[in-house]
Amino acid sequence: MIIASNVSKKFGKLVALDNVSLTCNKGECIALIGPNGSGKTTLIKSILGMVVCNSGFITFNGKNISHDWKYRERIGYMPQIGRYPDNMTIGQMLEMMKDIRNQKNSLLDEDLIIQFKLNELLDKRMRTLSGGTRQKVSAALAFLFNPDVLILDEPTAGLDPVASEILKEKIIKEKEKGKLILITSHILSELDDLVTQIIYMQEGSLKFHKTIEALRLDTGQEKLSKAIASVMINA
Ligand code: ADP
Ligand code: MG
């Protein structure tokens, strides 16, 4: 579904992505893990076309994404930090996004809007929202257009435990429908019952890409956090 071939990206002298290659298929929930600054967000933004790589290429369903934008309507993206027009209300934001995405109301997935009770906050302006509520809006927008691919950058950061659990259940539900989920998180314990594969990034390089079973088998550790720790110690 998404293939990256030898993707590199430099910001000045800094190598943010160093010859990264990967394949992501539908029905997978792939965790992107790595220390701060290891290139996770840059990789995500490259897939979205928000960062243009210096070399290599990315395909979406077999088609090169450069100079293309149509594929983006198949993706729901929850950014690490959502930035919205301060003076718009939640309701106006939702309407604006529906206009931009130009999708029929019947295809909308309002699960998260309902479960996060955003319907009760439609008149609130974006600038007045707490960090957690802003995250809820970002999450609801990512799922709203029923995309084939969900790219979630630190989705549970700032969410309270109840909201976090709602979002996790939603991710599992969509994965089971055969969607592709790419997710980054620092809280490895949260990913345990969610992900099918792990990609580990370090200093812009992809260190490994394994199924969770293979990682467990290789490390003898059941828990993701322990398995990753064991890989890092032995690296
Ligand atoms: P992660 O998401 O893994 O924490 P990022 O992909 O955000 O890492 O960043 C990787 C590296 O690229 C970091 O050193 C970061 O400072 C740098 N970087 C990211 N975006 C930019 C940018 N727009 N301009 C300059 N440097 C950037
Ligand atoms: Mg990041």
PDB file of C-alpha atoms and ligand atoms in Angstrom:
ATOM      1  CA  MET A   1       0.000   0.000   0.000  1.00  0.00           C
ATOM      2  CA  ILE A   2       2.768   2.452   0.970  1.00  0.00           C
ATOM      3  CA  ILE A   3       6.337   1.799  -0.106  1.00  0.00           C
ATOM      4  CA  ALA A   4       9.313   4.017   0.636  1.00  0.00           C
ATOM      5  CA  SER A   5      12.486   3.328  -1.359  1.00  0.00           C
ATOM      6  CA  ASN A   6      15.808   4.715  -0.171  1.00  0.00           C
ATOM      7  CA  VAL A   7      14.274   7.909   1.135  1.00  0.00           C
ATOM      8  CA  SER A   8      16.691  10.540   2.434  1.00  0.00           C
ATOM      9  CA  LYS A   9      15.950  13.996   3.768  1.00  0.00           C
ATOM     10  CA  LYS A  10      18.373  16.662   4.916  1.00  0.00           C
ATOM     11  CA  PHE A  11      17.591  19.888   6.720  1.00  0.00           C
ATOM     12  CA  GLY A  12      20.765  21.851   5.972  1.00  0.00           C
ATOM     13  CA  LYS A  13      23.559  19.617   7.232  1.00  0.00           C
ATOM     14  CA  LEU A  14      21.300  17.557   9.441  1.00  0.00           C
ATOM     15  CA  VAL A  15      20.361  14.167   8.026  1.00  0.00           C
ATOM     16  CA  ALA A  16      16.792  13.652   9.255  1.00  0.00           C
ATOM     17  CA  LEU A  17      16.169  10.543   7.123  1.00  0.00           C
ATOM     18  CA  ASP A  18      19.008   8.360   5.952  1.00  0.00           C
ATOM     19  CA  ASN A  19      18.185   5.952   3.138  1.00  0.00           C
ATOM     20  CA  VAL A  20      14.943   4.673   4.648  1.00  0.00           C
ATOM     21  CA  SER A  21      13.071   1.861   2.889  1.00  0.00           C
ATOM     22  CA  LEU A  22       9.861   0.282   4.103  1.00  0.00           C
ATOM     23  CA  THR A  23       6.670  -1.410   3.005  1.00  0.00           C
ATOM     24  CA  CYS A  24       3.319  -0.958   4.768  1.00  0.00           C
ATOM     25  CA  ASN A  25       0.285  -3.065   3.896  1.00  0.00           C
ATOM     26  CA  LYS A  26      -3.396  -2.834   4.676  1.00  0.00           C
ATOM     27  CA  GLY A  27      -4.643  -4.443   7.863  1.00  0.00           C
ATOM     28  CA  GLU A  28      -1.380  -3.700   9.636  1.00  0.00           C
ATOM     29  CA  CYS A  29      -0.972  -1.457  12.642  1.00  0.00           C
ATOM     30  CA  ILE A  30       2.635  -0.318  12.549  1.00  0.00           C
ATOM     31  CA  ALA A  31       4.333   1.451  15.440  1.00  0.00           C
ATOM     32  CA  LEU A  32       7.087   3.912  14.608  1.00  0.00           C
ATOM     33  CA  ILE A  33       9.384   3.974  17.602  1.00  0.00           C
ATOM     34  CA  GLY A  34      12.624   5.791  18.316  1.00  0.00           C
ATOM     35  CA  PRO A  35      14.164   8.530  20.457  1.00  0.00           C
ATOM     36  CA  ASN A  36      13.274  12.213  20.047  1.00  0.00           C
ATOM     37  CA  GLY A  37      14.693  13.575  16.847  1.00  0.00           C
ATOM     38  CA  SER A  38      15.139  10.151  15.215  1.00  0.00           C
ATOM     39  CA  GLY A  39      13.068  11.145  12.179  1.00  0.00           C
ATOM     40  CA  LYS A  40       9.641   9.656  12.914  1.00  0.00           C
ATOM     41  CA  THR A  41       7.670  12.818  12.192  1.00  0.00           C
ATOM     42  CA  THR A  42       9.811  13.594   9.156  1.00  0.00           C
ATOM     43  CA  LEU A  43       9.080  10.123   7.785  1.00  0.00           C
ATOM     44  CA  ILE A  44       5.357  10.608   8.365  1.00  0.00           C
ATOM     45  CA  LYS A  45       5.424  14.028   6.712  1.00  0.00           C
ATOM     46  CA  SER A  46       7.298  12.577   3.737  1.00  0.00           C
ATOM     47  CA  ILE A  47       4.550  10.010   3.265  1.00  0.00           C
ATOM     48  CA  LEU A  48       1.982  12.811   3.454  1.00  0.00           C
ATOM     49  CA  GLY A  49       3.900  14.930   0.945  1.00  0.00           C
ATOM     50  CA  MET A  50       4.394  17.679   3.540  1.00  0.00           C
ATOM     51  CA  VAL A  51       8.149  17.105   3.413  1.00  0.00           C
ATOM     52  CA  VAL A  52       9.760  16.486   0.037  1.00  0.00           C
ATOM     53  CA  CYS A  53      12.629  14.016   0.207  1.00  0.00           C
ATOM     54  CA  ASN A  54      16.008  14.802  -1.344  1.00  0.00           C
ATOM     55  CA  SER A  55      16.449  11.336  -2.783  1.00  0.00           C
ATOM     56  CA  GLY A  56      14.501   8.113  -3.045  1.00  0.00           C
ATOM     57  CA  PHE A  57      10.767   7.918  -3.648  1.00  0.00           C
ATOM     58  CA  ILE A  58       7.482   6.909  -2.058  1.00  0.00           C
ATOM     59  CA  THR A  59       4.571   5.129  -3.701  1.00  0.00           C
ATOM     60  CA  PHE A  60       0.949   4.891  -2.588  1.00  0.00           C
ATOM     61  CA  ASN A  61      -0.867   1.923  -4.128  1.00  0.00           C
ATOM     62  CA  GLY A  62       1.890   1.601  -6.695  1.00  0.00           C
ATOM     63  CA  LYS A  63       1.885   5.233  -7.785  1.00  0.00           C
ATOM     64  CA  ASN A  64       4.683   7.688  -7.063  1.00  0.00           C
ATOM     65  CA  ILE A  65       3.343  10.388  -4.731  1.00  0.00           C
ATOM     66  CA  SER A  66       5.507  13.222  -6.021  1.00  0.00           C
ATOM     67  CA  HIS A  67       3.507  15.857  -7.924  1.00  0.00           C
ATOM     68  CA  ASP A  68       0.363  14.026  -6.902  1.00  0.00           C
ATOM     69  CA  TRP A  69      -2.152  14.994  -4.236  1.00  0.00           C
ATOM     70  CA  LYS A  70      -5.154  12.828  -4.972  1.00  0.00           C
ATOM     71  CA  TYR A  71      -3.871   9.970  -2.779  1.00  0.00           C
ATOM     72  CA  ARG A  72      -4.079  12.236   0.279  1.00  0.00           C
ATOM     73  CA  GLU A  73      -7.848  11.917   0.397  1.00  0.00           C
ATOM     74  CA  ARG A  74      -7.283   8.257   1.321  1.00  0.00           C
ATOM     75  CA  ILE A  75      -5.340   9.242   4.439  1.00  0.00           C
ATOM     76  CA  GLY A  76      -6.486  10.520   7.827  1.00  0.00           C
ATOM     77  CA  TYR A  77      -3.708  12.353   9.657  1.00  0.00           C
ATOM     78  CA  MET A  78      -3.517  13.279  13.279  1.00  0.00           C
ATOM     79  CA  PRO A  79      -0.534  15.614  13.718  1.00  0.00           C
ATOM     80  CA  GLN A  80       1.702  15.611  16.791  1.00  0.00           C
ATOM     81  CA  ILE A  81       0.674  19.242  17.358  1.00  0.00           C
ATOM     82  CA  GLY A  82      -2.603  20.281  15.740  1.00  0.00           C
ATOM     83  CA  ARG A  83      -2.679  23.906  14.643  1.00  0.00           C
ATOM     84  CA  TYR A  84      -6.040  25.470  13.925  1.00  0.00           C
ATOM     85  CA  PRO A  85      -7.415  28.942  13.226  1.00  0.00           C
ATOM     86  CA  ASP A  86      -7.758  30.408  16.725  1.00  0.00           C
ATOM     87  CA  ASN A  87     -11.056  32.170  16.233  1.00  0.00           C
ATOM     88  CA  MET A  88     -12.971  29.357  14.600  1.00  0.00           C
ATOM     89  CA  THR A  89     -15.288  27.244  16.684  1.00  0.00           C
ATOM     90  CA  ILE A  90     -15.098  23.462  16.731  1.00  0.00           C
ATOM     91  CA  GLY A  91     -18.316  23.387  14.704  1.00  0.00           C
ATOM     92  CA  GLN A  92     -16.910  25.725  12.059  1.00  0.00           C
ATOM     93  CA  MET A  93     -13.706  23.676  11.880  1.00  0.00           C
ATOM     94  CA  LEU A  94     -15.653  20.486  11.269  1.00  0.00           C
ATOM     95  CA  GLU A  95     -17.767  22.162   8.569  1.00  0.00           C
ATOM     96  CA  MET A  96     -14.706  23.667   6.912  1.00  0.00           C
ATOM     97  CA  MET A  97     -12.965  20.304   6.790  1.00  0.00           C
ATOM     98  CA  LYS A  98     -16.068  18.666   5.312  1.00  0.00           C
ATOM     99  CA  ASP A  99     -16.092  21.359   2.622  1.00  0.00           C
ATOM    100  CA  ILE A 100     -12.412  20.910   1.867  1.00  0.00           C
ATOM    101  CA  ARG A 101     -12.602  17.113   1.774  1.00  0.00           C
ATOM    102  CA  ASN A 102     -15.843  17.372  -0.200  1.00  0.00           C
ATOM    103  CA  GLN A 103     -17.317  14.109   1.037  1.00  0.00           C
ATOM    104  CA  LYS A 104     -20.912  13.089   1.249  1.00  0.00           C
ATOM    105  CA  ASN A 105     -22.343  13.122   4.762  1.00  0.00           C
ATOM    106  CA  SER A 106     -23.336   9.477   4.496  1.00  0.00           C
ATOM    107  CA  LEU A 107     -19.678   8.452   4.383  1.00  0.00           C
ATOM    108  CA  LEU A 108     -18.708  10.318   7.515  1.00  0.00           C
ATOM    109  CA  ASP A 109     -17.534   8.435  10.573  1.00  0.00           C
ATOM    110  CA  GLU A 110     -18.627  10.477  13.577  1.00  0.00           C
ATOM    111  CA  ASP A 111     -17.826   7.801  16.203  1.00  0.00           C
ATOM    112  CA  LEU A 112     -15.157   9.866  17.907  1.00  0.00           C
ATOM    113  CA  ILE A 113     -17.109  13.132  17.728  1.00  0.00           C
ATOM    114  CA  ILE A 114     -19.887  11.372  19.627  1.00  0.00           C
ATOM    115  CA  GLN A 115     -17.698   9.445  22.062  1.00  0.00           C
ATOM    116  CA  PHE A 116     -15.560  12.489  22.880  1.00  0.00           C
ATOM    117  CA  LYS A 117     -18.794  14.502  23.263  1.00  0.00           C
ATOM    118  CA  LEU A 118     -17.482  17.158  20.880  1.00  0.00           C
ATOM    119  CA  ASN A 119     -21.074  17.775  19.821  1.00  0.00           C
ATOM    120  CA  GLU A 120     -21.588  19.542  23.131  1.00  0.00           C
ATOM    121  CA  LEU A 121     -18.633  21.854  22.466  1.00  0.00           C
ATOM    122  CA  LEU A 122     -19.397  22.973  18.910  1.00  0.00           C
ATOM    123  CA  ASP A 123     -19.560  26.676  19.866  1.00  0.00           C
ATOM    124  CA  LYS A 124     -16.197  26.703  21.633  1.00  0.00           C
ATOM    125  CA  ARG A 125     -13.418  28.562  19.887  1.00  0.00           C
ATOM    126  CA  MET A 126     -10.253  26.636  19.096  1.00  0.00           C
ATOM    127  CA  ARG A 127      -8.076  29.098  21.051  1.00  0.00           C
ATOM    128  CA  THR A 128      -9.984  28.413  24.265  1.00  0.00           C
ATOM    129  CA  LEU A 129      -9.566  24.635  24.157  1.00  0.00           C
ATOM    130  CA  SER A 130      -7.366  22.692  26.552  1.00  0.00           C
ATOM    131  CA  GLY A 131      -4.576  20.634  25.013  1.00  0.00           C
ATOM    132  CA  GLY A 132      -6.561  17.445  25.519  1.00  0.00           C
ATOM    133  CA  THR A 133      -9.701  18.758  23.830  1.00  0.00           C
ATOM    134  CA  ARG A 134      -7.616  19.990  20.921  1.00  0.00           C
ATOM    135  CA  GLN A 135      -6.197  16.462  20.618  1.00  0.00           C
ATOM    136  CA  LYS A 136      -9.730  15.083  20.598  1.00  0.00           C
ATOM    137  CA  VAL A 137     -10.621  17.393  17.720  1.00  0.00           C
ATOM    138  CA  SER A 138      -7.499  16.266  15.847  1.00  0.00           C
ATOM    139  CA  ALA A 139      -8.368  12.610  16.420  1.00  0.00           C
ATOM    140  CA  ALA A 140     -11.990  13.079  15.386  1.00  0.00           C
ATOM    141  CA  LEU A 141     -10.879  14.809  12.171  1.00  0.00           C
ATOM    142  CA  ALA A 142      -8.416  12.041  11.321  1.00  0.00           C
ATOM    143  CA  PHE A 143     -11.150   9.392  11.428  1.00  0.00           C
ATOM    144  CA  LEU A 144     -14.044  11.525  10.126  1.00  0.00           C
ATOM    145  CA  PHE A 145     -13.619  10.836   6.427  1.00  0.00           C
ATOM    146  CA  ASN A 146     -13.333   7.089   6.786  1.00  0.00           C
ATOM    147  CA  PRO A 147      -9.862   6.914   5.204  1.00  0.00           C
ATOM    148  CA  ASP A 148      -8.067   3.685   4.182  1.00  0.00           C
ATOM    149  CA  VAL A 149      -4.937   4.819   5.968  1.00  0.00           C
ATOM    150  CA  LEU A 150      -4.607   6.451   9.373  1.00  0.00           C
ATOM    151  CA  ILE A 151      -1.396   8.191  10.319  1.00  0.00           C
ATOM    152  CA  LEU A 152      -1.347   9.112  13.986  1.00  0.00           C
ATOM    153  CA  ASP A 153       1.601  11.047  15.444  1.00  0.00           C
ATOM    154  CA  GLU A 154       1.646  10.668  19.241  1.00  0.00           C
ATOM    155  CA  PRO A 155      -2.143  10.416  19.308  1.00  0.00           C
ATOM    156  CA  THR A 156      -2.639   9.806  23.009  1.00  0.00           C
ATOM    157  CA  ALA A 157      -0.263  12.538  24.246  1.00  0.00           C
ATOM    158  CA  GLY A 158      -2.327  14.887  26.409  1.00  0.00           C
ATOM    159  CA  LEU A 159      -5.458  12.728  26.401  1.00  0.00           C
ATOM    160  CA  ASP A 160      -6.970  11.671  29.703  1.00  0.00           C
ATOM    161  CA  PRO A 161      -7.111   7.891  30.386  1.00  0.00           C
ATOM    162  CA  VAL A 162     -10.767   7.573  29.333  1.00  0.00           C
ATOM    163  CA  ALA A 163     -10.243   9.407  26.035  1.00  0.00           C
ATOM    164  CA  SER A 164      -7.060   7.475  25.443  1.00  0.00           C
ATOM    165  CA  GLU A 165      -8.923   4.174  25.842  1.00  0.00           C
ATOM    166  CA  ILE A 166     -11.706   5.327  23.500  1.00  0.00           C
ATOM    167  CA  LEU A 167      -9.123   6.181  20.873  1.00  0.00           C
ATOM    168  CA  LYS A 168      -7.340   2.839  21.291  1.00  0.00           C
ATOM    169  CA  GLU A 169     -10.593   0.926  20.848  1.00  0.00           C
ATOM    170  CA  LYS A 170     -11.312   2.976  17.731  1.00  0.00           C
ATOM    171  CA  ILE A 171      -7.878   2.244  16.270  1.00  0.00           C
ATOM    172  CA  ILE A 172      -8.359  -1.501  16.845  1.00  0.00           C
ATOM    173  CA  LYS A 173     -11.808  -1.371  15.242  1.00  0.00           C
ATOM    174  CA  GLU A 174     -10.493   0.343  12.113  1.00  0.00           C
ATOM    175  CA  LYS A 175      -7.498  -1.991  11.856  1.00  0.00           C
ATOM    176  CA  GLU A 176      -9.884  -4.945  11.933  1.00  0.00           C
ATOM    177  CA  LYS A 177     -11.730  -3.433   8.971  1.00  0.00           C
ATOM    178  CA  GLY A 178      -8.487  -3.833   7.024  1.00  0.00           C
ATOM    179  CA  LYS A 179      -7.174  -0.301   7.249  1.00  0.00           C
ATOM    180  CA  LEU A 180      -3.513   0.549   7.526  1.00  0.00           C
ATOM    181  CA  ILE A 181      -2.540   2.349  10.721  1.00  0.00           C
ATOM    182  CA  LEU A 182       0.808   4.042  11.257  1.00  0.00           C
ATOM    183  CA  ILE A 183       1.289   5.256  14.792  1.00  0.00           C
ATOM    184  CA  THR A 184       4.062   6.830  16.814  1.00  0.00           C
ATOM    185  CA  SER A 185       4.090   6.797  20.584  1.00  0.00           C
ATOM    186  CA  HIS A 186       6.541   7.131  23.419  1.00  0.00           C
ATOM    187  CA  ILE A 187       4.332   5.142  25.717  1.00  0.00           C
ATOM    188  CA  LEU A 188       5.208   1.627  24.652  1.00  0.00           C
ATOM    189  CA  SER A 189       2.841  -0.031  27.105  1.00  0.00           C
ATOM    190  CA  GLU A 190      -0.025   1.600  25.213  1.00  0.00           C
ATOM    191  CA  LEU A 191       0.958  -0.064  21.981  1.00  0.00           C
ATOM    192  CA  ASP A 192       1.063  -3.623  23.340  1.00  0.00           C
ATOM    193  CA  ASP A 193      -2.435  -4.723  22.396  1.00  0.00           C
ATOM    194  CA  LEU A 194      -2.596  -2.518  19.336  1.00  0.00           C
ATOM    195  CA  VAL A 195       0.282  -3.024  16.944  1.00  0.00           C
ATOM    196  CA  THR A 196       1.178  -5.849  14.571  1.00  0.00           C
ATOM    197  CA  GLN A 197       4.590  -4.520  13.513  1.00  0.00           C
ATOM    198  CA  ILE A 198       7.378  -2.363  14.865  1.00  0.00           C
ATOM    199  CA  ILE A 199       9.674   0.002  13.022  1.00  0.00           C
ATOM    200  CA  TYR A 200      12.596   1.228  15.078  1.00  0.00           C
ATOM    201  CA  MET A 201      14.273   4.470  14.012  1.00  0.00           C
ATOM    202  CA  GLN A 202      17.529   5.934  15.243  1.00  0.00           C
ATOM    203  CA  GLU A 203      19.320   9.051  13.973  1.00  0.00           C
ATOM    204  CA  GLY A 204      17.308   9.019  10.773  1.00  0.00           C
ATOM    205  CA  SER A 205      17.978   5.361   9.970  1.00  0.00           C
ATOM    206  CA  LEU A 206      15.499   2.549  10.053  1.00  0.00           C
ATOM    207  CA  LYS A 207      17.153   0.063  12.412  1.00  0.00           C
ATOM    208  CA  PHE A 208      14.594  -2.715  12.075  1.00  0.00           C
ATOM    209  CA  HIS A 209      11.101  -3.493  10.862  1.00  0.00           C
ATOM    210  CA  LYS A 210       9.645  -6.625  12.416  1.00  0.00           C
ATOM    211  CA  THR A 211       6.353  -8.232  13.243  1.00  0.00           C
ATOM    212  CA  ILE A 212       5.546  -8.188  16.916  1.00  0.00           C
ATOM    213  CA  GLU A 213       5.753 -12.010  16.987  1.00  0.00           C
ATOM    214  CA  ALA A 214       9.262 -11.936  15.524  1.00  0.00           C
ATOM    215  CA  LEU A 215      10.325  -9.295  18.028  1.00  0.00           C
ATOM    216  CA  ARG A 216       8.940 -11.364  20.907  1.00  0.00           C
ATOM    217  CA  LEU A 217      10.615 -14.492  19.602  1.00  0.00           C
ATOM    218  CA  ASP A 218      13.975 -12.765  19.057  1.00  0.00           C
ATOM    219  CA  THR A 219      14.056 -11.147  22.465  1.00  0.00           C
ATOM    220  CA  GLY A 220      12.159 -13.686  24.563  1.00  0.00           C
ATOM    221  CA  GLN A 221      10.135 -10.770  25.941  1.00  0.00           C
ATOM    222  CA  GLU A 222       6.371 -10.660  25.895  1.00  0.00           C
ATOM    223  CA  LYS A 223       5.993  -6.955  26.621  1.00  0.00           C
ATOM    224  CA  LEU A 224       6.851  -4.481  23.898  1.00  0.00           C
ATOM    225  CA  SER A 225       8.685  -2.121  26.264  1.00  0.00           C
ATOM    226  CA  LYS A 226      10.912  -4.987  27.519  1.00  0.00           C
ATOM    227  CA  ALA A 227      11.485  -6.312  24.006  1.00  0.00           C
ATOM    228  CA  ILE A 228      12.563  -2.897  22.714  1.00  0.00           C
ATOM    229  CA  ALA A 229      14.798  -2.334  25.738  1.00  0.00           C
ATOM    230  CA  SER A 230      16.414  -5.690  25.119  1.00  0.00           C
ATOM    231  CA  VAL A 231      17.071  -4.835  21.447  1.00  0.00           C
ATOM    232  CA  MET A 232      18.595  -1.491  22.428  1.00  0.00           C
ATOM    233  CA  ILE A 233      20.886  -3.014  25.047  1.00  0.00           C
ATOM    234  CA  ASN A 234      22.128  -5.662  22.620  1.00  0.00           C
ATOM    235  CA  ALA A 235      22.476  -3.238  19.693  1.00  0.00           C
TER     236      ALA A 235
HETATM  237  P1  ADP B   1      10.974  12.679  15.840  1.00  0.00           P
HETATM  238  O1  ADP B   1       9.586  12.832  15.324  1.00  0.00           O
HETATM  239  O2  ADP B   1      11.501  11.276  15.747  1.00  0.00           O
HETATM  240  O3  ADP B   1      11.150  13.227  17.223  1.00  0.00           O
HETATM  241  P2  ADP B   1      11.633  14.579  13.755  1.00  0.00           P
HETATM  242  O4  ADP B   1      11.345  13.868  12.490  1.00  0.00           O
HETATM  243  O5  ADP B   1      10.658  15.591  14.215  1.00  0.00           O
HETATM  244  O6  ADP B   1      11.955  13.525  14.908  1.00  0.00           O
HETATM  245  O7  ADP B   1      13.025  15.319  13.610  1.00  0.00           O
HETATM  246  C1  ADP B   1      14.193  14.690  13.095  1.00  0.00           C
HETATM  247  C2  ADP B   1      15.310  15.724  13.044  1.00  0.00           C
HETATM  248  O8  ADP B   1      15.033  16.668  12.003  1.00  0.00           O
HETATM  249  C3  ADP B   1      15.445  16.541  14.324  1.00  0.00           C
HETATM  250  O9  ADP B   1      16.813  16.773  14.560  1.00  0.00           O
HETATM  251  C4  ADP B   1      14.717  17.836  13.998  1.00  0.00           C
HETATM  252  O10 ADP B   1      15.220  18.914  14.739  1.00  0.00           O
HETATM  253  C5  ADP B   1      14.990  17.995  12.516  1.00  0.00           C
HETATM  254  N1  ADP B   1      13.920  18.709  11.793  1.00  0.00           N
HETATM  255  C6  ADP B   1      12.638  18.297  11.652  1.00  0.00           C
HETATM  256  N2  ADP B   1      11.928  19.173  10.913  1.00  0.00           N
HETATM  257  C7  ADP B   1      12.773  20.170  10.591  1.00  0.00           C
HETATM  258  C8  ADP B   1      12.644  21.380   9.829  1.00  0.00           C
HETATM  259  N3  ADP B   1      11.500  21.713   9.246  1.00  0.00           N
HETATM  260  N4  ADP B   1      13.739  22.164   9.710  1.00  0.00           N
HETATM  261  C9  ADP B   1      14.914  21.822  10.276  1.00  0.00           C
HETATM  262  N5  ADP B   1      15.109  20.706  11.002  1.00  0.00           N
HETATM  263  C10 ADP B   1      14.056  19.883  11.156  1.00  0.00           C
HETATM  264 MG    MG B   2       7.805  13.502  16.239  1.00  0.00          MG
END
